[in-house]
Coordinates of C-alpha atoms in Angstrom, one line a residue:
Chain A
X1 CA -4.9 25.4 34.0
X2 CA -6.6 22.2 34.9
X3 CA -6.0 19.4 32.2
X4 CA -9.3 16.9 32.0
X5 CA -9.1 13.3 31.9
X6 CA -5.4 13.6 32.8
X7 CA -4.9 10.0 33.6
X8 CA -6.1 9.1 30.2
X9 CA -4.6 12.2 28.1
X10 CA -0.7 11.6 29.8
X11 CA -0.9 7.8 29.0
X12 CA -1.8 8.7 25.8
X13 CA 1.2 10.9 25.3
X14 CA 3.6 8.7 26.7
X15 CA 2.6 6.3 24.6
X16 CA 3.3 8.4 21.3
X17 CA 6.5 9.6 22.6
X18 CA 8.0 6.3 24.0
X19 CA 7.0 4.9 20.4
X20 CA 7.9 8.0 18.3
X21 CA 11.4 7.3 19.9
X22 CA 11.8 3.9 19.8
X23 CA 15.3 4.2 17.9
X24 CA 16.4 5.9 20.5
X25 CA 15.8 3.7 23.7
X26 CA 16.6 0.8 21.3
X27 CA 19.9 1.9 20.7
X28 CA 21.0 3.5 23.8
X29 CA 24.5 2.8 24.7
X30 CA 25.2 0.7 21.5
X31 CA 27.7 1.7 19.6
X32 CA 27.4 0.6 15.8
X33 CA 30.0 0.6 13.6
X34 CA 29.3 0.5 9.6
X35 CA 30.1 -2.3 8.1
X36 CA 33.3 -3.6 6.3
X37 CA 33.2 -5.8 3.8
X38 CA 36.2 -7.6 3.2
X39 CA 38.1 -7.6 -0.7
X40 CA 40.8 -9.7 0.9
X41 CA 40.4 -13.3 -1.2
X42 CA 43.0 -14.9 -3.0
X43 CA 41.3 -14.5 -6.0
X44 CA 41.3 -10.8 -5.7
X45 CA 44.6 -10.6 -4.2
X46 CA 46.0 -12.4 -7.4
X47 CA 44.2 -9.2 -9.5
X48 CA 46.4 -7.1 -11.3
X49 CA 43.4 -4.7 -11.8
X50 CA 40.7 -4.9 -9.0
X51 CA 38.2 -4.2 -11.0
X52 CA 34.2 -5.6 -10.7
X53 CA 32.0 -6.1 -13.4
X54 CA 30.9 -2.6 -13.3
X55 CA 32.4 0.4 -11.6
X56 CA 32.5 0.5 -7.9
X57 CA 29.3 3.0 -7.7
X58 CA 27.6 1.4 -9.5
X59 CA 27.8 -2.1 -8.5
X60 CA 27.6 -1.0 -5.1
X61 CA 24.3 0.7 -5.8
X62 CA 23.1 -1.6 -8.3
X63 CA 24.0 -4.8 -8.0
X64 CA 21.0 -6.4 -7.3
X65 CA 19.2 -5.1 -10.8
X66 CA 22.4 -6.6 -12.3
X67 CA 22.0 -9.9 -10.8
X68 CA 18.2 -9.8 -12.1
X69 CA 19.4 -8.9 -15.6
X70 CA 21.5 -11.8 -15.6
X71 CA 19.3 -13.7 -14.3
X72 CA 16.6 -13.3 -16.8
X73 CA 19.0 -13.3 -19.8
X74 CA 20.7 -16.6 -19.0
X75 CA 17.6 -18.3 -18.0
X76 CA 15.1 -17.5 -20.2
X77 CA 17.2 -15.9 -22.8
X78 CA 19.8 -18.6 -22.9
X79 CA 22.9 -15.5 -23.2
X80 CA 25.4 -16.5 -21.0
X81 CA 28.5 -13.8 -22.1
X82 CA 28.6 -10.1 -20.4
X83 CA 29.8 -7.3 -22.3
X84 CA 31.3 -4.9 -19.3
X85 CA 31.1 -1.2 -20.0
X86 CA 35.3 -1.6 -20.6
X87 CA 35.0 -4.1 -23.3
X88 CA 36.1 -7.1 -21.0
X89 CA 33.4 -10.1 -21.3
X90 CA 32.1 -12.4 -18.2
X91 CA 30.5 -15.2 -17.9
X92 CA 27.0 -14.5 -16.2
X93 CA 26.9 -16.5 -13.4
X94 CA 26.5 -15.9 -9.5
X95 CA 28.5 -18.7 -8.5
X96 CA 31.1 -19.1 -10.8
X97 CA 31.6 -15.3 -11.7
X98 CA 31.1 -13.1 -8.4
X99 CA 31.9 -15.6 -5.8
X100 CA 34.8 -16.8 -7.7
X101 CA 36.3 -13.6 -6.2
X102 CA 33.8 -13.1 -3.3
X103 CA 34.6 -16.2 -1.9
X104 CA 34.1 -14.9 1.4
X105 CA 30.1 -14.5 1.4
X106 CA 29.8 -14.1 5.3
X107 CA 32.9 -11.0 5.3
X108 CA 31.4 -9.5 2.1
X109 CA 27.4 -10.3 1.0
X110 CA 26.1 -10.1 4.2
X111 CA 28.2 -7.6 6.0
X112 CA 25.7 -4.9 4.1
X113 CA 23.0 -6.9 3.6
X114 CA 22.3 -7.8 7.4
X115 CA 23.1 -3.9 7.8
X116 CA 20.8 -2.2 5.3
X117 CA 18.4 -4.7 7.3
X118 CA 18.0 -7.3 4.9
X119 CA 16.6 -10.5 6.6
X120 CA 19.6 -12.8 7.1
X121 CA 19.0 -16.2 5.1
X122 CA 15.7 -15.3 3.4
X123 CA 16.2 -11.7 1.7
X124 CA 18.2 -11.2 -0.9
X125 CA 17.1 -15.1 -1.9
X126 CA 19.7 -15.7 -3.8
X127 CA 20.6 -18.5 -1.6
X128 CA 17.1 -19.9 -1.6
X129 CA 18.3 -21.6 -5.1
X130 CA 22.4 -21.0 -5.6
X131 CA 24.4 -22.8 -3.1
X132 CA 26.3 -20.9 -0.9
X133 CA 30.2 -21.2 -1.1
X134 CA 31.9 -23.4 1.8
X135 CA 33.8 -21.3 3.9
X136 CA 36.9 -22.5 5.4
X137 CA 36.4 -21.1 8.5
Chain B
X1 CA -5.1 28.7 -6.3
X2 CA -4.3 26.4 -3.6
X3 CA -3.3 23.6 -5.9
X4 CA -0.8 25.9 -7.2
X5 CA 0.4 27.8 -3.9
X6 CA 0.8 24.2 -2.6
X7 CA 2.6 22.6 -5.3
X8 CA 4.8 25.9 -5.5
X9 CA 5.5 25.1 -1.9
X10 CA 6.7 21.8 -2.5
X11 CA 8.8 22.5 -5.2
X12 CA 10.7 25.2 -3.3
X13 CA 11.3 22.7 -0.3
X14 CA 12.8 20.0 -3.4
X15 CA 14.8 22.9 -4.8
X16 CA 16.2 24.5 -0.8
X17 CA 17.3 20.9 -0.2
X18 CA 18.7 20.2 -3.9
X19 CA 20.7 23.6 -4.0
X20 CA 21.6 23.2 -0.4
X21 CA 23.1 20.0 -0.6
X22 CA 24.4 19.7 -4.3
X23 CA 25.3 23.7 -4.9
X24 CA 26.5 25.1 -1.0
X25 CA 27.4 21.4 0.2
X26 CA 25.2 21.9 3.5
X27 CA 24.8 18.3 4.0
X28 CA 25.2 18.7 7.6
X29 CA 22.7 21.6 8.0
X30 CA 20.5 18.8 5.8
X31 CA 21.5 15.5 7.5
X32 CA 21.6 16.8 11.1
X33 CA 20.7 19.4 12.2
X34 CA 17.5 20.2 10.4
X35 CA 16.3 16.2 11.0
X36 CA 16.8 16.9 14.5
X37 CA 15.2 20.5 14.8
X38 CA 12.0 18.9 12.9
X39 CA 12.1 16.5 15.0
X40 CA 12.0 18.3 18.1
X41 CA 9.6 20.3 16.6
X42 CA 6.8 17.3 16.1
X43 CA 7.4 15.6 20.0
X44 CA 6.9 19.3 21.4
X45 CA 4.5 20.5 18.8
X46 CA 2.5 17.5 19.6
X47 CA 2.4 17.5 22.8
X48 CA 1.4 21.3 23.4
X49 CA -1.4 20.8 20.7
X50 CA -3.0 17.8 22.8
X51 CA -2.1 19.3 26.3
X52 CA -4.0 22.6 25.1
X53 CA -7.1 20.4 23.9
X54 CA -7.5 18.8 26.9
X55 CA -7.6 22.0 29.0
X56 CA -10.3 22.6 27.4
X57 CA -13.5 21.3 29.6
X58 CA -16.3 18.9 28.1
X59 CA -19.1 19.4 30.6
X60 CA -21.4 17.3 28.7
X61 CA -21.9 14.0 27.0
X62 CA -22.0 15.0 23.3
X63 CA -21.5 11.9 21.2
X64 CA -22.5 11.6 18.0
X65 CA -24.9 8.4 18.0
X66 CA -26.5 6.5 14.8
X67 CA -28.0 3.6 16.7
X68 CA -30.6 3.0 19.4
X69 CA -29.9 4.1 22.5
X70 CA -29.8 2.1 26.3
X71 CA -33.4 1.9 27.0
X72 CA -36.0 -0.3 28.6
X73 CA -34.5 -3.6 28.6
X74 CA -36.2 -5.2 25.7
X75 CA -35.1 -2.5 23.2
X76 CA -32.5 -3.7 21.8
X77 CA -29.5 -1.5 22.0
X78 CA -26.9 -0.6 19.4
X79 CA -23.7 -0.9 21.6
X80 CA -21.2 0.6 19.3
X81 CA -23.4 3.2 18.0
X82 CA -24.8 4.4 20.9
X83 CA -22.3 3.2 23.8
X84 CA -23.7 3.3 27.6
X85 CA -20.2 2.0 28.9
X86 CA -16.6 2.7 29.3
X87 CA -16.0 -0.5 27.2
X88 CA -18.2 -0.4 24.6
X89 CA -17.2 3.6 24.1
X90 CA -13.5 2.1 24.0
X91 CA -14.8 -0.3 21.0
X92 CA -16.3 1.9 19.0
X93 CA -13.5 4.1 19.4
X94 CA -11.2 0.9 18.1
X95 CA -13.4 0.6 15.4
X96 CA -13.2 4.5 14.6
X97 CA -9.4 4.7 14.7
X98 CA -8.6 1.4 13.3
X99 CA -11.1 0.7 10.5
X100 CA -12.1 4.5 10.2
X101 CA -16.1 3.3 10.4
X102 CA -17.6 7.0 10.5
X103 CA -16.1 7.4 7.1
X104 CA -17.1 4.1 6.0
X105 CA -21.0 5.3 6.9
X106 CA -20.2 8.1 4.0
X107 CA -23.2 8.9 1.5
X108 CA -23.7 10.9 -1.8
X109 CA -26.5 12.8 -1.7
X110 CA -27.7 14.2 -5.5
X111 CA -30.5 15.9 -6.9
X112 CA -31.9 13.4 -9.8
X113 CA -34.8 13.6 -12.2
X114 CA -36.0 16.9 -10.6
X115 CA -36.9 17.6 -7.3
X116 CA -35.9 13.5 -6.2
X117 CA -33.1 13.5 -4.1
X118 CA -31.2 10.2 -3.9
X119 CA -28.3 9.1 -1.7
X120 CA -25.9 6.8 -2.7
X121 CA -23.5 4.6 -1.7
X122 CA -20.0 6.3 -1.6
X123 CA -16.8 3.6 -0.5
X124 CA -14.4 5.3 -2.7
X125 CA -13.1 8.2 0.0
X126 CA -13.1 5.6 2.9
X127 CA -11.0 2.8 0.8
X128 CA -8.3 5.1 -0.2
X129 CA -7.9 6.7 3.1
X130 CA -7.8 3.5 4.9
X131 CA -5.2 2.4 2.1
X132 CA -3.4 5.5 2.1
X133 CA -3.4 5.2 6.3
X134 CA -2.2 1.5 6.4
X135 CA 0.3 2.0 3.6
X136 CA 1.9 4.7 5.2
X137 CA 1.9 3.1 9.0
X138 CA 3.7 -0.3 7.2
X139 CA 6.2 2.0 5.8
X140 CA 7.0 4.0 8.7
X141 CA 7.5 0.9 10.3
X142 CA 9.7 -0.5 7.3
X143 CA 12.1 2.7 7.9
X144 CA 12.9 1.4 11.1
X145 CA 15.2 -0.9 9.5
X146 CA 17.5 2.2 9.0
X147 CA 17.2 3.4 12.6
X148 CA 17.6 -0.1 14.4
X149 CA 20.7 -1.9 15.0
X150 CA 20.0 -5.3 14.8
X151 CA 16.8 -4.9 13.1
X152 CA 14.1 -6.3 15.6
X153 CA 12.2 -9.2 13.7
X154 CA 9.0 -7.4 13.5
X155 CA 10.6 -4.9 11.0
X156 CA 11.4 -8.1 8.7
X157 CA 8.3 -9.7 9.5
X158 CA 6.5 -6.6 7.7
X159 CA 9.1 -6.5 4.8
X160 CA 8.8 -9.5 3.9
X161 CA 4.9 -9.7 3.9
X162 CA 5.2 -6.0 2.1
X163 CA 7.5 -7.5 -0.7
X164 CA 5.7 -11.0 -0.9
X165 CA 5.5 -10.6 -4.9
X166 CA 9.2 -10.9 -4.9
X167 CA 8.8 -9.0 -8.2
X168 CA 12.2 -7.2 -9.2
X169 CA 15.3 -6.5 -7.6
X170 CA 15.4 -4.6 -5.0
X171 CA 11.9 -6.1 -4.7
X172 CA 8.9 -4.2 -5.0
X173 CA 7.1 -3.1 -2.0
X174 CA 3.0 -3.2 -2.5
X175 CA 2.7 -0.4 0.0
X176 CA 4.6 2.0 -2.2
X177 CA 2.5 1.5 -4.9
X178 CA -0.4 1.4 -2.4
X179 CA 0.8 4.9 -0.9
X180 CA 1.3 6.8 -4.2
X181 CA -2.0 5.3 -5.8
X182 CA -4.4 6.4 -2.6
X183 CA -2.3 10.0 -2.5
X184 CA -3.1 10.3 -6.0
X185 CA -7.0 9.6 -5.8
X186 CA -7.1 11.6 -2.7
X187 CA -5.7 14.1 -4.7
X188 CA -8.0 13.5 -7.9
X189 CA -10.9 13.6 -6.1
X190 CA -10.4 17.1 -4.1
X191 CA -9.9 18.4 -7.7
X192 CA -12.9 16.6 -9.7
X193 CA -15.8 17.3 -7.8
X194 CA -16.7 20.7 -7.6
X195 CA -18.2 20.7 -3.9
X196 CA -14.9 19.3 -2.4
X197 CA -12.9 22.0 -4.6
X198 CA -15.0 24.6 -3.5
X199 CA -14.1 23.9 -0.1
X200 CA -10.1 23.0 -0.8
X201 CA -7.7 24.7 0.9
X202 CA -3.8 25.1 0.8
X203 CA -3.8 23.5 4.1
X204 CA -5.4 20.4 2.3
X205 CA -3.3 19.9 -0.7
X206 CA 0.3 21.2 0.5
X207 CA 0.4 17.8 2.8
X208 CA -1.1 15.9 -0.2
X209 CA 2.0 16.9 -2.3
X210 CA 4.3 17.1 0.6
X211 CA 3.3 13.3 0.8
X212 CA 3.3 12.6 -2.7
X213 CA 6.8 13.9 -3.2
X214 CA 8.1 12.2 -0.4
X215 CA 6.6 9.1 -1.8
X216 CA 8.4 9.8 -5.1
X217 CA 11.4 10.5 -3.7
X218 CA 11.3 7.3 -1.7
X219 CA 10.5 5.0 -4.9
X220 CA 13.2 6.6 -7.2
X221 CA 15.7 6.1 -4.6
X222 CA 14.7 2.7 -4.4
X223 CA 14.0 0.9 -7.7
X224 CA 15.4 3.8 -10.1
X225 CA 17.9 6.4 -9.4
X226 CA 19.6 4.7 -6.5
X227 CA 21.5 5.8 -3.1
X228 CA 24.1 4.2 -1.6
X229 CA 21.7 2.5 1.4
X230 CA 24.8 1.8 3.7
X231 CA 26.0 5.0 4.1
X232 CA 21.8 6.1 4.8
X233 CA 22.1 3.7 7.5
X234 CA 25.2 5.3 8.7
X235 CA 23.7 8.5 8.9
X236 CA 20.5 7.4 10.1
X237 CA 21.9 5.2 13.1
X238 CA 24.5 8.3 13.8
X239 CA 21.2 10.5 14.2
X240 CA 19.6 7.6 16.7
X241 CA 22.4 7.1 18.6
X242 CA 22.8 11.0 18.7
X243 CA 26.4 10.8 17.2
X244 CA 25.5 12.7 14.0
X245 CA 28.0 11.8 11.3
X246 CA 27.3 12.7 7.2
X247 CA 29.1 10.0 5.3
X248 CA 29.9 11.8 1.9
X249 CA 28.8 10.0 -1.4
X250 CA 24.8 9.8 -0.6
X251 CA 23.0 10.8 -3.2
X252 CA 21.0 14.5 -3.3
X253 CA 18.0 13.0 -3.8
X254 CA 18.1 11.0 -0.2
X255 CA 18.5 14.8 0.7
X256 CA 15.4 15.9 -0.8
X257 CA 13.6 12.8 1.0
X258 CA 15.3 14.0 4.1
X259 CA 14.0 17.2 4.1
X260 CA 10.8 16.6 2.9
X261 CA 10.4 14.3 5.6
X262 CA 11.7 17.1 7.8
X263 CA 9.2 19.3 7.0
X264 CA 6.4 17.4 7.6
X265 CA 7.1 16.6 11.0
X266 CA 7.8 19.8 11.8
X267 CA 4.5 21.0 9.8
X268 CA 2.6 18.3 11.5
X269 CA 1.7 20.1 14.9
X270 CA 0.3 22.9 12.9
X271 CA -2.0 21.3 10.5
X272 CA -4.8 18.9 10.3
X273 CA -2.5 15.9 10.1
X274 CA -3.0 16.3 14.2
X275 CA -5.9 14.3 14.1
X276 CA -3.0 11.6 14.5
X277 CA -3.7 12.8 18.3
X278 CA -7.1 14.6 17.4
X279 CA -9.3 11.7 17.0
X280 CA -8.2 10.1 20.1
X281 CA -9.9 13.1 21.9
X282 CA -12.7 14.1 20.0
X283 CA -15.4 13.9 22.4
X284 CA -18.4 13.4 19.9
X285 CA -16.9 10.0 19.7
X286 CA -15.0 9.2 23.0
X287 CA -17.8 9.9 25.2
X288 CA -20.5 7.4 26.2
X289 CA -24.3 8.5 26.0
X290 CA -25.1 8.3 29.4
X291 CA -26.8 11.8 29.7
X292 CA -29.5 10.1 31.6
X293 CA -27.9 7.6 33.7
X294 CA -25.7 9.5 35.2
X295 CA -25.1 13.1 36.7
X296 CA -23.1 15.3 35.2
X297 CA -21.9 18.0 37.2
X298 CA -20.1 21.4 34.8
X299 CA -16.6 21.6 35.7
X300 CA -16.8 24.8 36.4
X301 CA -19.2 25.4 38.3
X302 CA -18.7 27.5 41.4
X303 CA -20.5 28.6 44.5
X304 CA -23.0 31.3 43.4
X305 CA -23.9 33.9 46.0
X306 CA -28.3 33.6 46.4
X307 CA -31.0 35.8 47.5
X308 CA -33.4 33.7 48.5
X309 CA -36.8 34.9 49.0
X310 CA -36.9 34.6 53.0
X311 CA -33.8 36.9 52.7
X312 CA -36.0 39.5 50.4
X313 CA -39.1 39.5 52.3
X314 CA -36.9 40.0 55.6
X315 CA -35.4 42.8 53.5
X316 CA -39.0 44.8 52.5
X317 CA -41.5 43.1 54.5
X318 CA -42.4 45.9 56.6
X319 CA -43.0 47.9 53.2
X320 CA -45.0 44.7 51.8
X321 CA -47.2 44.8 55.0
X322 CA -47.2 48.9 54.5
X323 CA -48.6 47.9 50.6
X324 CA -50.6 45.3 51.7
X325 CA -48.9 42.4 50.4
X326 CA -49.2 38.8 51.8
X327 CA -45.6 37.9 53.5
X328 CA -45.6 34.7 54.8
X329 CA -43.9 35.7 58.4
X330 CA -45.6 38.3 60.1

C-alpha cells in the first residue's frame, strides 16, 4: 500500500530512530571497561585493618550524604569528632581524614565519578573550596 | 474502576520485578533480556504505528483554523492560525509540538447564576503538561550519562543547569521534583472533576502510575535508598555496547525502575503515549488552508467508465424519434 507524504513521514522516522539509538552509534566499537579505583597508598598499605569510616556498601553508596553531614556538623555545628558505627572516632575533615588515605584523588575520586558521569572539575564541588592533594606524579 | 485496575497493574509489574530479581535471582531475564525485548518492541512498535497512519490518504485540507484566513490582500491574515504556506504550517506546527499552543487556547465553560454560561480562563492542564513534558525530555536526556562513554558535554551541560540549587548531596534535580509534581496534578485533576472522570479510562491512568512509579523509583534510588551507580553504568553501557553483563550487588529497586521502564516502552506503541509520533501527523494541524488556492485532486481517484448523453441518444434515438422526442442529431 501506498504510504503518503513519504519523503516527509521516512525522515521523520529516521530521525526518531537514529536518536532513540544514539547510545548505540555513540559507542560502537568502544570497548569500556568499569572503572578501578585504586586502594594502593601508603597510608592504606600501612593499615592493619582496611577499614573506611563506614562499611564498604555503604560508603560506596553513600558517601556523598556523609560528606554533607560532616559538612554541616563541623561548619555550622562546630563538632568536629565522628563516632563510626564500630566505636572508632574520626576527625571530620575531607582533607585531613579521607585523603590522608585517598591520597591518590585522580586513581580513586574520579575514577567513578567521571564514570557515573559526573562533570570532571565542577560536579562533585568538593574541590571548588578544599584544595586538591598534590600528586606526585 | 480504572483507578484501581491501573494501580493494580502497576503494583503487579513492582511485585514481577521485585520477586523476580530478589526471590528466583532472574537478574539477567530483568537486566537483559527484557530491556532489550522492550526495546525492540518500541523502535518496531513505532514504526508500524506511523507507517500504518500514513497509509492512510488525506484527500483534503482539513486544518483546524482559529484565525482569519488568506484573503483579499488588506485583510489581515492570521499566519499561524490559519497558515496558507508550507512555512508558516511548519511554525505553527513548532509552536504546537514545542510550546503545546492548542492546549494553551483551553477554556472552562460553566453554567453560572442560571441559564448564563461563562467561560473561563483554564492554564492549569496546559502548565502541568508542558512541565510534566519538559521534565521528562531533561531527564531522558540526563540518563544518557549511564549509556555514554565519555559522557558528551551536552549531558553535563543539562545536569548541571537541572541541579543548579546544588541543594543536598547527591544534589537535587528540579526536574524530578518537576516530574512527580505535574504526574501528580495530572493525576488529581482526572479524579476531581467529575466530567474528566466520567470519561477516564484505564488506558489514561495506568501510564499516569506507570510514570509515577518510575519517577518514585528513580528518586529513592537517588537521594534515599541508594544503588550502587557504578555497577548501573556497567550494566547499562554492557546493554549499549550489546555486550550484556549483570554485575551482582545492584540493588532490586534499580530492578523495579528497570522494568518499569521496560514496560513502558514496550506499552508505548499501543497507547496514546504515540502522540510522541501522533501529533507530528495529525493533519488538522499539519496541513495548510489552501482549499481555495490550490487544487486538490483525491488520491484515489480512478478512471470512471461514462455514458455520456451522445452515447444514449445514439443508443435509443430511433425509439425517441418513434416517441416523438427532440434528439439533437437526426
Amino acid at each position: 500500500m501506498k504510504i503518503y507524504d513519504a519523503r516527509y513521514v521516512l525522515i521523520g522516522l529516521a530521525i526518531f530512530v537514529g536518536l532513540f539509538t544514539i547510545p548505540f552509534w555513540y559507542n560502537m566499537g568502544r570497548a569500556v571497561p568499569p572503572p578501578d579505583p585504586k586502594l594502593d597508598t601508603p597510608v592504606i598499605q600501612q593499615m592493619a585493618v582496611k577499614q573506611c569510616v563506614l562499611p564498604l556498601a555503604e560508603i560506596r553508596t553513600g558517601h556523598m550524604q556523609l560528606l554533607n553531614d560532616w559538612r554541616t556538623w563541623v561548619v555550622r555545628d562546630g563538632l568536629r569528632t565522628y563516632v563510626a558505627a564500630d566505636g572508632k572516632t574520626y576527625n571530620m575533615s575531607l582533607q585531613n581524614t579521607c585523603m590522608d588515605c585517598h591520597s591518590n584523588k585522580t586513581q580513586f575520586c574520579d575514577q567513578c565519578h567521571i564514570y557515573a558521569g559526573l562533570e570532571a572539575g565542577t560536579v562533585p564541588y568538593c574541590w571548588t573550596c578544599h584544595i586538591a592533594p598534590k600528586e606526585n606524579q | 474502576m480504572g483507578i484501581k485496575f491501573s494501580l493494580l497493574a502497576v503494583l503487579a509489574l513492582v511485585l514481577v520485578a521485585f520477586l523476580g530479581v530478589e526471590a528466583i535471582g532472574m537478574n539477567y531475564l530483568f537486566g537483559v533480556l527484557v530491556p532489550y525485548l522492550a526495546f525492540f518492541l518500541f523502535l518496531t512498535g513505532f514504526i508500524y504505528r506511523i507507517l500504518k497512519w500514513a497509509r492512510a490518504p488525506v484527500p483534503f485540507r482539513i486544518p483546524t483554523t482559529s484565525g482569519q484566513q488568506k484573503s483579499f490582500s488588506w485583510v489581515k491574515q492570521n499566519k499561524l492560525d490559519n497558515p496558507s504556506t508550507k512555512l508558516a504550517t511548519v511554525g505553527r506546527m513548532a509552536l504546537e509540538v514545542l510550546l503545546f499552543r492548542s492546549l494553551f487556547k483551553n477554556t472552562k465553560m460553566e453554567f453560572r447564576q442560571g441559564p448564563k454560561i461563562s467561560y473561563q480562563w483554564e492554564k492549569w492542564l496546559w502548565l502541568a503538561g508542558l512541565a510534566f513534558h519538559y521534565s521528562f525530555f531533561i531527564i531522558v536526556v540526563r540518563h544518557l550519562r549511564f549509556f555514554m562513554e565519555p559522557v558528551p558535554g551536552f549531558v553535563h551541560l543539562t545536569e548541571s543547569l537541572d541541579g543548579f540549587l546544588q541543594l543536598g548531596l547527591p544534589g537535587l534535580y528540579i526536574t524530578d521534583l518537576l516530574f512527580l509534581a505535574a504526574v501528580t496534578y495530572l493525576f488529581i485533576r482526572r479524579v476531581v472533576i467529575p466530567q474528566m472522570r466520567y470519561i477516564s479510562l484505564p488506558a489514561d491512568y495506568f501510564p499516569l502510575f506507570l510514570l509515577f512509579g518510575l519517577g518514585v523509583t528513580g528518586v529513592l534510588m537517588r537521594y534515599f535508598t541508594k544503588v550502587d551507580i557504578v555497577k548501573v553504568k556497567e550494566l547499562a553501557m554492557g546493554l549499549a555496547t550489546l555486550h550484556p553483563t549483570v554485575p551482582e550487588g545492584i540493588g532490586v529497586l534499580f530492578f523495579i525502575h528497570l522494568f518499569l521502564v521496560s514496560t513502558l516502552m514496550a506499552y508505548f506503541p499501543f497507547s496514546k503515549l504515540m502522540h510522541l509520533g501522533g501529533v507530528f501527523l495529525s493533519p488538522t494541524r499539519n496541513l495548510p488552508n489552501d482549499s481555495r488556492i490550490r487544487r486538490h485532486i483525491n488520491p484515489w481517484n480512478y478512471p470512471v467508465k461514462v455514458h455520456t448523453y451522445e452515447e444514449y441518444e445514439d443508443d435509443f434515438r430511433e425509439k425517441m424519434i418513434e416517441a416523438g422526442l427532440p434528439v439533437e442529431k437526426e
